[in-house]
Amino acid sequence: MKIVVLDGYTENPGDLSWAGLEALGELTVYDRTSLTDEEEIIRRIGGAGMVFTNKTPITRRVMDACPGIRFIALLATGYNVVDVAYAKKRGIPVSNVPVYGTCSVSQFAIALLLEVCHHIGHHDQTVHQGKWEHCADWCYWDYPLVELAGKTMGIIGLGNIGRHTAAIAGALGMRVIACDAWQNDAGRAVAEYVELDRLFAESDCIVLHMPLLPFNTGIINRENIAKMKDGVILINNSRGQMVVEHDLAEALNSGKVAAAALDVVSSEPIKGENPLLKAKNCILTPHMSWGAKESRQRIMDCSVENARAFLAGEPIHVVNP
């Protein structure tokens, strides 16, 4: 069977191996495929029966134009780039990688929070620029330093990643509250479940750890920001579309939100007109939370497992059963 990977570079920029997929069929790997040019997507899929994608969209038109597709696999957990309902109608199973970056993504969320609290990168840069050498005092700091112990972290979305973040926050001495529709004992072990409005009202720091769904698209908006504490910190390394960026920029510039640290934005790569680029106290990183080699190896291993299971007639991790 012909196998095509449409956008393999971010998963494997050269430090992993495609050998597992190569053993299963005639493999073609493209580093990048246009996200908007459906003709290029169709051309590259061609007669392939198995298609792997990360962010390249597989639409109804693409599936109609490529009748040889028998299986679509995500090199990720999120599957909103695939028209899964239409794939189901055509009898095409769509599989994802359900768990791979729990440790990496939660670690990055805490790293973003610690950067807000200490601005380590900034101070390292000032030392290298000579500021400490020429300082009249034996130490300095250009931003207020924030101690997290005793403060409240509110986590929206207490799945695998959220629970791991909660455990780390607890180890830092933070009180952790969380809002999630699916409550369980594993969550109760690391956080107190509360209603969303209470989370907004009580949290010193709010962390988003959810897949993108209709109910949470734009959940960080002017109305909900008004419910938050003055001086709240926002961390988002899940999906950028959960934030109404103009509203957050306005809140940052007014001081209502003390700081935001975001690894994701609504349209990626970020556009020059994004209001967060000029907002006060806004740290932005390029959607890299998931990128640790260990996490990407788990994606590779699970992707090979998904392909093998499909070829054996028993597909796994199917999101459109």
PDB file of C-alpha atoms in Angstrom:
ATOM      1  CA  MET A   1       0.000   0.000   0.000  1.00  0.00           C
ATOM      2  CA  LYS A   2       1.167   3.510  -0.783  1.00  0.00           C
ATOM      3  CA  ILE A   3       1.645   5.654   2.320  1.00  0.00           C
ATOM      4  CA  VAL A   4       2.072   9.417   2.262  1.00  0.00           C
ATOM      5  CA  VAL A   5       3.069  11.778   5.082  1.00  0.00           C
ATOM      6  CA  LEU A   6       1.952  15.280   4.123  1.00  0.00           C
ATOM      7  CA  ASP A   7       3.803  17.383   6.711  1.00  0.00           C
ATOM      8  CA  GLY A   8       6.460  15.345   8.439  1.00  0.00           C
ATOM      9  CA  TYR A   9       9.091  17.946   9.291  1.00  0.00           C
ATOM     10  CA  THR A  10       7.773  19.150  12.635  1.00  0.00           C
ATOM     11  CA  GLU A  11       7.326  15.554  13.808  1.00  0.00           C
ATOM     12  CA  ASN A  12      10.723  14.479  12.473  1.00  0.00           C
ATOM     13  CA  PRO A  13      13.188  17.256  11.562  1.00  0.00           C
ATOM     14  CA  GLY A  14      15.878  14.599  11.227  1.00  0.00           C
ATOM     15  CA  ASP A  15      16.387  13.199  14.706  1.00  0.00           C
ATOM     16  CA  LEU A  16      13.865  10.336  14.394  1.00  0.00           C
ATOM     17  CA  SER A  17      13.359   7.527  11.878  1.00  0.00           C
ATOM     18  CA  TRP A  18      10.500   6.764   9.477  1.00  0.00           C
ATOM     19  CA  ALA A  19      11.650   3.117   9.268  1.00  0.00           C
ATOM     20  CA  GLY A  20       8.559   1.804  11.050  1.00  0.00           C
ATOM     21  CA  LEU A  21       6.260   3.170   8.345  1.00  0.00           C
ATOM     22  CA  GLU A  22       8.685   2.297   5.556  1.00  0.00           C
ATOM     23  CA  ALA A  23       8.342  -1.346   6.586  1.00  0.00           C
ATOM     24  CA  LEU A  24       4.585  -1.220   6.004  1.00  0.00           C
ATOM     25  CA  GLY A  25       4.396   0.051   2.443  1.00  0.00           C
ATOM     26  CA  GLU A  26       5.691   2.408  -0.232  1.00  0.00           C
ATOM     27  CA  LEU A  27       6.348   5.534   1.833  1.00  0.00           C
ATOM     28  CA  THR A  28       6.611   9.121   0.619  1.00  0.00           C
ATOM     29  CA  VAL A  29       7.338  11.822   3.198  1.00  0.00           C
ATOM     30  CA  TYR A  30       6.859  15.516   2.472  1.00  0.00           C
ATOM     31  CA  ASP A  31       8.361  17.960   4.946  1.00  0.00           C
ATOM     32  CA  ARG A  32       5.612  20.484   4.291  1.00  0.00           C
ATOM     33  CA  THR A  33       2.433  20.699   2.235  1.00  0.00           C
ATOM     34  CA  SER A  34       0.384  23.830   1.662  1.00  0.00           C
ATOM     35  CA  LEU A  35      -2.351  24.283   4.248  1.00  0.00           C
ATOM     36  CA  THR A  36      -4.534  26.171   1.781  1.00  0.00           C
ATOM     37  CA  ASP A  37      -3.790  24.759  -1.691  1.00  0.00           C
ATOM     38  CA  GLU A  38      -6.123  21.780  -2.026  1.00  0.00           C
ATOM     39  CA  GLU A  39      -4.775  21.003  -5.480  1.00  0.00           C
ATOM     40  CA  GLU A  40      -1.315  20.430  -4.007  1.00  0.00           C
ATOM     41  CA  ILE A  41      -2.760  18.279  -1.227  1.00  0.00           C
ATOM     42  CA  ILE A  42      -4.703  16.187  -3.739  1.00  0.00           C
ATOM     43  CA  ARG A  43      -1.689  15.854  -6.019  1.00  0.00           C
ATOM     44  CA  ARG A  44       0.565  14.707  -3.208  1.00  0.00           C
ATOM     45  CA  ILE A  45      -1.900  12.152  -1.871  1.00  0.00           C
ATOM     46  CA  GLY A  46      -2.450  10.789  -5.361  1.00  0.00           C
ATOM     47  CA  GLY A  47      -3.305   7.105  -5.166  1.00  0.00           C
ATOM     48  CA  ALA A  48      -2.118   6.608  -1.590  1.00  0.00           C
ATOM     49  CA  GLY A  49      -4.254   4.395   0.595  1.00  0.00           C
ATOM     50  CA  MET A  50      -2.854   5.607   3.896  1.00  0.00           C
ATOM     51  CA  VAL A  51      -2.444   9.315   4.641  1.00  0.00           C
ATOM     52  CA  PHE A  52      -0.653  10.832   7.628  1.00  0.00           C
ATOM     53  CA  THR A  53      -1.140  14.483   8.482  1.00  0.00           C
ATOM     54  CA  ASN A  54      -0.390  16.824  11.327  1.00  0.00           C
ATOM     55  CA  LYS A  55      -1.848  20.197  10.328  1.00  0.00           C
ATOM     56  CA  THR A  56      -2.532  19.734   6.595  1.00  0.00           C
ATOM     57  CA  PRO A  57      -6.342  19.695   6.190  1.00  0.00           C
ATOM     58  CA  ILE A  58      -8.105  16.675   4.713  1.00  0.00           C
ATOM     59  CA  THR A  59     -11.442  18.019   3.526  1.00  0.00           C
ATOM     60  CA  ARG A  60     -14.444  16.492   1.806  1.00  0.00           C
ATOM     61  CA  ARG A  61     -13.119  17.703  -1.537  1.00  0.00           C
ATOM     62  CA  VAL A  62      -9.726  16.117  -0.913  1.00  0.00           C
ATOM     63  CA  MET A  63     -11.326  12.781  -0.035  1.00  0.00           C
ATOM     64  CA  ASP A  64     -13.582  12.884  -3.088  1.00  0.00           C
ATOM     65  CA  ALA A  65     -10.599  13.633  -5.328  1.00  0.00           C
ATOM     66  CA  CYS A  66      -8.510  10.827  -3.775  1.00  0.00           C
ATOM     67  CA  PRO A  67     -10.774   7.757  -3.821  1.00  0.00           C
ATOM     68  CA  GLY A  68      -7.872   5.478  -2.941  1.00  0.00           C
ATOM     69  CA  ILE A  69      -7.738   6.737   0.664  1.00  0.00           C
ATOM     70  CA  ARG A  70      -8.517   3.912   3.046  1.00  0.00           C
ATOM     71  CA  PHE A  71      -7.068   5.279   6.287  1.00  0.00           C
ATOM     72  CA  ILE A  72      -6.223   8.746   7.669  1.00  0.00           C
ATOM     73  CA  ALA A  73      -3.897   9.116  10.639  1.00  0.00           C
ATOM     74  CA  LEU A  74      -3.056  12.192  12.673  1.00  0.00           C
ATOM     75  CA  LEU A  75       0.505  12.781  13.844  1.00  0.00           C
ATOM     76  CA  ALA A  76      -1.137  14.521  16.800  1.00  0.00           C
ATOM     77  CA  THR A  77      -4.035  14.274  19.225  1.00  0.00           C
ATOM     78  CA  GLY A  78      -6.233  16.999  17.730  1.00  0.00           C
ATOM     79  CA  TYR A  79      -8.182  15.995  14.626  1.00  0.00           C
ATOM     80  CA  ASN A  80     -10.073  19.146  13.677  1.00  0.00           C
ATOM     81  CA  VAL A  81      -8.056  19.377  10.425  1.00  0.00           C
ATOM     82  CA  VAL A  82      -9.885  16.285   9.108  1.00  0.00           C
ATOM     83  CA  ASP A  83     -13.570  16.205   8.154  1.00  0.00           C
ATOM     84  CA  VAL A  84     -14.080  13.157  10.346  1.00  0.00           C
ATOM     85  CA  ALA A  85     -17.848  12.984   9.773  1.00  0.00           C
ATOM     86  CA  TYR A  86     -17.400  12.804   6.003  1.00  0.00           C
ATOM     87  CA  ALA A  87     -14.575  10.293   6.407  1.00  0.00           C
ATOM     88  CA  LYS A  88     -16.950   8.126   8.424  1.00  0.00           C
ATOM     89  CA  LYS A  89     -19.577   8.437   5.695  1.00  0.00           C
ATOM     90  CA  ARG A  90     -16.995   7.178   3.192  1.00  0.00           C
ATOM     91  CA  GLY A  91     -15.945   4.347   5.506  1.00  0.00           C
ATOM     92  CA  ILE A  92     -12.508   5.810   6.200  1.00  0.00           C
ATOM     93  CA  PRO A  93     -11.302   5.351   9.793  1.00  0.00           C
ATOM     94  CA  VAL A  94      -9.411   8.315  11.235  1.00  0.00           C
ATOM     95  CA  SER A  95      -6.948   7.582  14.034  1.00  0.00           C
ATOM     96  CA  ASN A  96      -5.053   9.961  16.272  1.00  0.00           C
ATOM     97  CA  VAL A  97      -2.299   9.738  18.871  1.00  0.00           C
ATOM     98  CA  PRO A  98      -4.300  10.054  22.085  1.00  0.00           C
ATOM     99  CA  VAL A  99      -1.539  10.429  24.683  1.00  0.00           C
ATOM    100  CA  TYR A 100       2.033  11.397  23.961  1.00  0.00           C
ATOM    101  CA  GLY A 101       2.920  14.791  25.415  1.00  0.00           C
ATOM    102  CA  THR A 102       1.504  14.732  28.939  1.00  0.00           C
ATOM    103  CA  CYS A 103       4.821  15.350  30.661  1.00  0.00           C
ATOM    104  CA  SER A 104       6.245  17.643  27.998  1.00  0.00           C
ATOM    105  CA  VAL A 105       3.207  19.907  27.668  1.00  0.00           C
ATOM    106  CA  SER A 106       2.560  20.226  31.407  1.00  0.00           C
ATOM    107  CA  GLN A 107       6.268  20.890  32.021  1.00  0.00           C
ATOM    108  CA  PHE A 108       6.114  23.640  29.402  1.00  0.00           C
ATOM    109  CA  ALA A 109       3.028  25.183  31.016  1.00  0.00           C
ATOM    110  CA  ILE A 110       4.919  25.424  34.293  1.00  0.00           C
ATOM    111  CA  ALA A 111       7.962  26.800  32.447  1.00  0.00           C
ATOM    112  CA  LEU A 112       5.775  29.556  30.979  1.00  0.00           C
ATOM    113  CA  LEU A 113       4.441  30.358  34.438  1.00  0.00           C
ATOM    114  CA  LEU A 114       7.927  30.480  35.964  1.00  0.00           C
ATOM    115  CA  GLU A 115       9.100  32.759  33.168  1.00  0.00           C
ATOM    116  CA  VAL A 116       6.243  35.138  33.987  1.00  0.00           C
ATOM    117  CA  CYS A 117       7.218  35.025  37.659  1.00  0.00           C
ATOM    118  CA  HIS A 118      10.963  35.536  37.205  1.00  0.00           C
ATOM    119  CA  HIS A 119      11.748  36.676  33.616  1.00  0.00           C
ATOM    120  CA  ILE A 120      14.838  34.503  33.654  1.00  0.00           C
ATOM    121  CA  GLY A 121      15.497  34.902  29.933  1.00  0.00           C
ATOM    122  CA  HIS A 122      15.381  38.685  30.179  1.00  0.00           C
ATOM    123  CA  HIS A 123      17.717  38.845  33.150  1.00  0.00           C
ATOM    124  CA  ASP A 124      20.174  36.449  31.539  1.00  0.00           C
ATOM    125  CA  GLN A 125      20.248  38.732  28.518  1.00  0.00           C
ATOM    126  CA  THR A 126      20.847  41.855  30.615  1.00  0.00           C
ATOM    127  CA  VAL A 127      23.761  40.189  32.415  1.00  0.00           C
ATOM    128  CA  HIS A 128      25.356  39.263  29.085  1.00  0.00           C
ATOM    129  CA  GLN A 129      24.832  42.846  27.942  1.00  0.00           C
ATOM    130  CA  GLY A 130      26.838  44.128  30.912  1.00  0.00           C
ATOM    131  CA  LYS A 131      24.132  45.523  33.162  1.00  0.00           C
ATOM    132  CA  TRP A 132      25.219  43.522  36.231  1.00  0.00           C
ATOM    133  CA  GLU A 133      28.883  44.323  35.675  1.00  0.00           C
ATOM    134  CA  HIS A 134      28.078  48.022  35.826  1.00  0.00           C
ATOM    135  CA  CYS A 135      25.351  47.835  38.478  1.00  0.00           C
ATOM    136  CA  ALA A 136      25.726  50.006  41.596  1.00  0.00           C
ATOM    137  CA  ASP A 137      24.229  47.205  43.695  1.00  0.00           C
ATOM    138  CA  TRP A 138      25.156  43.549  44.056  1.00  0.00           C
ATOM    139  CA  CYS A 139      21.825  42.434  42.518  1.00  0.00           C
ATOM    140  CA  TYR A 140      18.849  43.790  40.611  1.00  0.00           C
ATOM    141  CA  TRP A 141      15.596  42.738  38.984  1.00  0.00           C
ATOM    142  CA  ASP A 142      13.721  44.575  36.272  1.00  0.00           C
ATOM    143  CA  TYR A 143      10.309  43.015  36.958  1.00  0.00           C
ATOM    144  CA  PRO A 144       8.476  42.168  40.178  1.00  0.00           C
ATOM    145  CA  LEU A 145       9.353  38.648  41.305  1.00  0.00           C
ATOM    146  CA  VAL A 146       6.377  36.426  42.121  1.00  0.00           C
ATOM    147  CA  GLU A 147       6.332  33.578  44.649  1.00  0.00           C
ATOM    148  CA  LEU A 148       3.773  30.923  43.773  1.00  0.00           C
ATOM    149  CA  ALA A 149       3.439  29.156  47.127  1.00  0.00           C
ATOM    150  CA  GLY A 150       0.057  29.929  48.669  1.00  0.00           C
ATOM    151  CA  LYS A 151      -1.455  31.206  45.430  1.00  0.00           C
ATOM    152  CA  THR A 152      -4.325  29.546  43.574  1.00  0.00           C
ATOM    153  CA  MET A 153      -3.968  27.930  40.166  1.00  0.00           C
ATOM    154  CA  GLY A 154      -7.184  27.356  38.239  1.00  0.00           C
ATOM    155  CA  ILE A 155      -6.959  24.715  35.526  1.00  0.00           C
ATOM    156  CA  ILE A 156      -9.654  24.547  32.862  1.00  0.00           C
ATOM    157  CA  GLY A 157      -9.508  20.982  31.587  1.00  0.00           C
ATOM    158  CA  LEU A 158      -8.287  18.342  34.046  1.00  0.00           C
ATOM    159  CA  GLY A 159      -7.372  15.490  31.727  1.00  0.00           C
ATOM    160  CA  ASN A 160      -3.987  13.771  31.655  1.00  0.00           C
ATOM    161  CA  ILE A 161      -2.058  16.986  31.012  1.00  0.00           C
ATOM    162  CA  GLY A 162      -4.126  19.060  33.408  1.00  0.00           C
ATOM    163  CA  ARG A 163      -3.648  16.568  36.223  1.00  0.00           C
ATOM    164  CA  HIS A 164       0.107  16.480  35.661  1.00  0.00           C
ATOM    165  CA  THR A 165       0.244  20.287  35.753  1.00  0.00           C
ATOM    166  CA  ALA A 166      -1.860  20.253  38.928  1.00  0.00           C
ATOM    167  CA  ALA A 167       0.566  17.854  40.603  1.00  0.00           C
ATOM    168  CA  ILE A 168       3.527  20.090  39.773  1.00  0.00           C
ATOM    169  CA  ALA A 169       1.666  23.179  40.989  1.00  0.00           C
ATOM    170  CA  GLY A 170       0.846  21.371  44.214  1.00  0.00           C
ATOM    171  CA  ALA A 171       4.530  20.547  44.685  1.00  0.00           C
ATOM    172  CA  LEU A 172       5.231  24.282  44.362  1.00  0.00           C
ATOM    173  CA  GLY A 173       2.872  24.930  47.257  1.00  0.00           C
ATOM    174  CA  MET A 174      -0.058  26.171  45.212  1.00  0.00           C
ATOM    175  CA  ARG A 175      -3.713  25.523  45.897  1.00  0.00           C
ATOM    176  CA  VAL A 176      -5.220  23.986  42.752  1.00  0.00           C
ATOM    177  CA  ILE A 177      -8.827  24.218  41.620  1.00  0.00           C
ATOM    178  CA  ALA A 178     -10.156  22.912  38.320  1.00  0.00           C
ATOM    179  CA  CYS A 179     -13.186  22.918  36.061  1.00  0.00           C
ATOM    180  CA  ASP A 180     -13.924  19.864  33.943  1.00  0.00           C
ATOM    181  CA  ALA A 181     -17.147  18.217  32.821  1.00  0.00           C
ATOM    182  CA  TRP A 182     -15.709  14.738  33.485  1.00  0.00           C
ATOM    183  CA  GLN A 183     -14.820  14.564  37.156  1.00  0.00           C
ATOM    184  CA  ASN A 184     -12.986  11.571  38.576  1.00  0.00           C
ATOM    185  CA  ASP A 185     -10.951  10.401  41.553  1.00  0.00           C
ATOM    186  CA  ALA A 186      -7.645  10.976  39.757  1.00  0.00           C
ATOM    187  CA  GLY A 187      -8.605  14.627  39.385  1.00  0.00           C
ATOM    188  CA  ARG A 188      -9.794  14.919  42.972  1.00  0.00           C
ATOM    189  CA  ALA A 189      -6.412  13.667  44.134  1.00  0.00           C
ATOM    190  CA  VAL A 190      -4.660  16.756  42.739  1.00  0.00           C
ATOM    191  CA  ALA A 191      -7.325  19.489  42.585  1.00  0.00           C
ATOM    192  CA  GLU A 192     -10.680  20.662  43.876  1.00  0.00           C
ATOM    193  CA  TYR A 193     -13.397  20.673  41.215  1.00  0.00           C
ATOM    194  CA  VAL A 194     -15.315  23.959  41.021  1.00  0.00           C
ATOM    195  CA  GLU A 195     -17.717  25.697  38.666  1.00  0.00           C
ATOM    196  CA  LEU A 196     -16.181  27.876  35.960  1.00  0.00           C
ATOM    197  CA  ASP A 197     -17.269  31.243  37.382  1.00  0.00           C
ATOM    198  CA  ARG A 198     -15.791  30.330  40.766  1.00  0.00           C
ATOM    199  CA  LEU A 199     -12.541  29.348  39.067  1.00  0.00           C
ATOM    200  CA  PHE A 200     -12.419  32.730  37.331  1.00  0.00           C
ATOM    201  CA  ALA A 201     -13.096  34.550  40.604  1.00  0.00           C
ATOM    202  CA  GLU A 202     -10.593  32.714  42.822  1.00  0.00           C
ATOM    203  CA  SER A 203      -7.603  31.973  40.596  1.00  0.00           C
ATOM    204  CA  ASP A 204      -4.349  33.914  40.715  1.00  0.00           C
ATOM    205  CA  CYS A 205      -3.235  31.976  37.658  1.00  0.00           C
ATOM    206  CA  ILE A 206      -5.446  30.326  35.026  1.00  0.00           C
ATOM    207  CA  VAL A 207      -4.121  27.518  32.818  1.00  0.00           C
ATOM    208  CA  LEU A 208      -5.942  26.174  29.760  1.00  0.00           C
ATOM    209  CA  HIS A 209      -5.566  22.424  29.140  1.00  0.00           C
ATOM    210  CA  MET A 210      -8.412  21.448  26.807  1.00  0.00           C
ATOM    211  CA  PRO A 211      -8.904  20.181  23.277  1.00  0.00           C
ATOM    212  CA  LEU A 212     -10.632  22.777  21.106  1.00  0.00           C
ATOM    213  CA  LEU A 213     -14.392  22.253  21.209  1.00  0.00           C
ATOM    214  CA  PRO A 214     -17.368  24.475  20.331  1.00  0.00           C
ATOM    215  CA  PHE A 215     -18.087  25.284  23.998  1.00  0.00           C
ATOM    216  CA  ASN A 216     -14.584  26.586  24.742  1.00  0.00           C
ATOM    217  CA  THR A 217     -13.854  28.452  21.529  1.00  0.00           C
ATOM    218  CA  GLY A 218     -13.338  32.055  22.671  1.00  0.00           C
ATOM    219  CA  ILE A 219     -13.796  31.149  26.342  1.00  0.00           C
ATOM    220  CA  ILE A 220     -11.212  33.767  27.356  1.00  0.00           C
ATOM    221  CA  ASN A 221     -13.185  36.843  26.324  1.00  0.00           C
ATOM    222  CA  ARG A 222     -14.014  40.262  27.681  1.00  0.00           C
ATOM    223  CA  GLU A 223     -16.999  39.014  29.684  1.00  0.00           C
ATOM    224  CA  ASN A 224     -15.091  36.203  31.381  1.00  0.00           C
ATOM    225  CA  ILE A 225     -11.969  38.285  31.938  1.00  0.00           C
ATOM    226  CA  ALA A 226     -14.150  40.721  33.896  1.00  0.00           C
ATOM    227  CA  LYS A 227     -14.956  37.859  36.299  1.00  0.00           C
ATOM    228  CA  MET A 228     -11.268  37.257  37.035  1.00  0.00           C
ATOM    229  CA  LYS A 229      -9.128  38.718  39.787  1.00  0.00           C
ATOM    230  CA  ASP A 230      -7.288  41.914  38.986  1.00  0.00           C
ATOM    231  CA  GLY A 231      -3.712  40.959  38.168  1.00  0.00           C
ATOM    232  CA  VAL A 232      -4.466  37.385  37.103  1.00  0.00           C
ATOM    233  CA  ILE A 233      -1.887  35.440  35.054  1.00  0.00           C
ATOM    234  CA  LEU A 234      -3.040  33.454  32.010  1.00  0.00           C
ATOM    235  CA  ILE A 235      -1.191  30.427  30.600  1.00  0.00           C
ATOM    236  CA  ASN A 236      -2.283  28.773  27.350  1.00  0.00           C
ATOM    237  CA  ASN A 237      -0.399  26.033  25.568  1.00  0.00           C
ATOM    238  CA  SER A 238      -3.412  24.109  24.318  1.00  0.00           C
ATOM    239  CA  ARG A 239      -5.264  25.882  21.461  1.00  0.00           C
ATOM    240  CA  GLY A 240      -5.113  29.544  20.532  1.00  0.00           C
ATOM    241  CA  GLN A 241      -8.733  29.727  19.414  1.00  0.00           C
ATOM    242  CA  MET A 242      -9.819  29.555  23.045  1.00  0.00           C
ATOM    243  CA  VAL A 243      -8.667  33.165  23.463  1.00  0.00           C
ATOM    244  CA  VAL A 244     -10.305  36.236  21.953  1.00  0.00           C
ATOM    245  CA  GLU A 245      -6.978  37.890  21.303  1.00  0.00           C
ATOM    246  CA  HIS A 246      -8.191  41.475  21.027  1.00  0.00           C
ATOM    247  CA  ASP A 247      -9.955  41.140  24.393  1.00  0.00           C
ATOM    248  CA  LEU A 248      -6.866  39.650  26.055  1.00  0.00           C
ATOM    249  CA  ALA A 249      -4.599  42.338  24.590  1.00  0.00           C
ATOM    250  CA  GLU A 250      -6.947  44.991  25.921  1.00  0.00           C
ATOM    251  CA  ALA A 251      -6.886  43.382  29.382  1.00  0.00           C
ATOM    252  CA  LEU A 252      -3.092  43.131  29.356  1.00  0.00           C
ATOM    253  CA  ASN A 253      -2.698  46.754  28.354  1.00  0.00           C
ATOM    254  CA  SER A 254      -5.112  47.903  31.071  1.00  0.00           C
ATOM    255  CA  GLY A 255      -3.430  45.745  33.720  1.00  0.00           C
ATOM    256  CA  LYS A 256      -6.560  43.687  34.442  1.00  0.00           C
ATOM    257  CA  VAL A 257      -4.495  40.681  33.353  1.00  0.00           C
ATOM    258  CA  ALA A 258      -1.006  41.072  34.805  1.00  0.00           C
ATOM    259  CA  ALA A 259       0.675  38.773  32.305  1.00  0.00           C
ATOM    260  CA  ALA A 260      -0.025  36.101  29.733  1.00  0.00           C
ATOM    261  CA  ALA A 261       2.270  33.373  28.466  1.00  0.00           C
ATOM    262  CA  LEU A 262       1.019  31.700  25.323  1.00  0.00           C
ATOM    263  CA  ASP A 263       2.476  28.928  23.186  1.00  0.00           C
ATOM    264  CA  VAL A 264      -0.442  29.058  20.753  1.00  0.00           C
ATOM    265  CA  VAL A 265      -2.406  31.712  18.874  1.00  0.00           C
ATOM    266  CA  SER A 266      -5.584  31.679  16.809  1.00  0.00           C
ATOM    267  CA  SER A 267      -3.834  31.556  13.429  1.00  0.00           C
ATOM    268  CA  GLU A 268      -0.438  29.875  13.116  1.00  0.00           C
ATOM    269  CA  PRO A 269       2.197  30.852  12.238  1.00  0.00           C
ATOM    270  CA  ILE A 270       1.348  34.108  14.004  1.00  0.00           C
ATOM    271  CA  LYS A 271       0.364  37.047  11.783  1.00  0.00           C
ATOM    272  CA  GLY A 272       2.060  40.420  12.113  1.00  0.00           C
ATOM    273  CA  GLU A 273      -1.231  42.144  12.940  1.00  0.00           C
ATOM    274  CA  ASN A 274      -1.946  39.899  15.939  1.00  0.00           C
ATOM    275  CA  PRO A 275      -2.686  42.338  18.798  1.00  0.00           C
ATOM    276  CA  LEU A 276      -0.803  40.171  21.309  1.00  0.00           C
ATOM    277  CA  LEU A 277       2.498  41.006  19.621  1.00  0.00           C
ATOM    278  CA  LYS A 278       2.227  44.559  20.957  1.00  0.00           C
ATOM    279  CA  ALA A 279       0.417  43.853  24.210  1.00  0.00           C
ATOM    280  CA  LYS A 280       2.089  44.503  27.552  1.00  0.00           C
ATOM    281  CA  ASN A 281       3.563  41.595  29.522  1.00  0.00           C
ATOM    282  CA  CYS A 282       2.770  38.963  26.926  1.00  0.00           C
ATOM    283  CA  ILE A 283       5.198  36.085  26.398  1.00  0.00           C
ATOM    284  CA  LEU A 284       4.749  34.230  23.101  1.00  0.00           C
ATOM    285  CA  THR A 285       6.425  30.999  22.033  1.00  0.00           C
ATOM    286  CA  PRO A 286       5.947  29.193  18.678  1.00  0.00           C
ATOM    287  CA  HIS A 287       3.685  26.211  19.525  1.00  0.00           C
ATOM    288  CA  MET A 288       6.615  24.172  20.786  1.00  0.00           C
ATOM    289  CA  SER A 289       5.266  22.615  24.005  1.00  0.00           C
ATOM    290  CA  TRP A 290       4.877  19.230  22.358  1.00  0.00           C
ATOM    291  CA  GLY A 291       8.263  19.177  20.638  1.00  0.00           C
ATOM    292  CA  ALA A 292      10.524  17.312  23.071  1.00  0.00           C
ATOM    293  CA  LYS A 293      12.195  14.416  21.283  1.00  0.00           C
ATOM    294  CA  GLU A 294      10.715  11.976  23.783  1.00  0.00           C
ATOM    295  CA  SER A 295       7.191  13.194  22.965  1.00  0.00           C
ATOM    296  CA  ARG A 296       7.776  13.043  19.225  1.00  0.00           C
ATOM    297  CA  GLN A 297       9.149   9.512  19.508  1.00  0.00           C
ATOM    298  CA  ARG A 298       5.920   8.491  21.232  1.00  0.00           C
ATOM    299  CA  ILE A 299       3.996  10.016  18.310  1.00  0.00           C
ATOM    300  CA  MET A 300       6.099   8.026  15.866  1.00  0.00           C
ATOM    301  CA  ASP A 301       5.680   4.783  17.797  1.00  0.00           C
ATOM    302  CA  CYS A 302       1.912   5.230  18.125  1.00  0.00           C
ATOM    303  CA  SER A 303       1.565   6.181  14.448  1.00  0.00           C
ATOM    304  CA  VAL A 304       3.281   2.968  13.398  1.00  0.00           C
ATOM    305  CA  GLU A 305       1.054   1.053  15.803  1.00  0.00           C
ATOM    306  CA  ASN A 306      -2.034   2.742  14.299  1.00  0.00           C
ATOM    307  CA  ALA A 307      -0.930   1.813  10.770  1.00  0.00           C
ATOM    308  CA  ARG A 308      -0.224  -1.803  11.689  1.00  0.00           C
ATOM    309  CA  ALA A 309      -3.581  -2.157  13.412  1.00  0.00           C
ATOM    310  CA  PHE A 310      -5.387  -0.797  10.352  1.00  0.00           C
ATOM    311  CA  LEU A 311      -3.567  -3.176   8.031  1.00  0.00           C
ATOM    312  CA  ALA A 312      -4.511  -6.025  10.366  1.00  0.00           C
ATOM    313  CA  GLY A 313      -8.162  -5.063   9.995  1.00  0.00           C
ATOM    314  CA  GLU A 314      -8.564  -3.841  13.570  1.00  0.00           C
ATOM    315  CA  PRO A 315      -7.930  -0.083  13.592  1.00  0.00           C
ATOM    316  CA  ILE A 316      -7.242   1.521  16.963  1.00  0.00           C
ATOM    317  CA  HIS A 317      -7.446   5.050  18.384  1.00  0.00           C
ATOM    318  CA  VAL A 318     -10.267   5.745  15.927  1.00  0.00           C
ATOM    319  CA  VAL A 319     -11.956   9.117  16.452  1.00  0.00           C
ATOM    320  CA  ASN A 320     -14.869   8.498  14.051  1.00  0.00           C
ATOM    321  CA  PRO A 321     -16.057   4.967  14.926  1.00  0.00           C
TER     322      PRO A 321
END
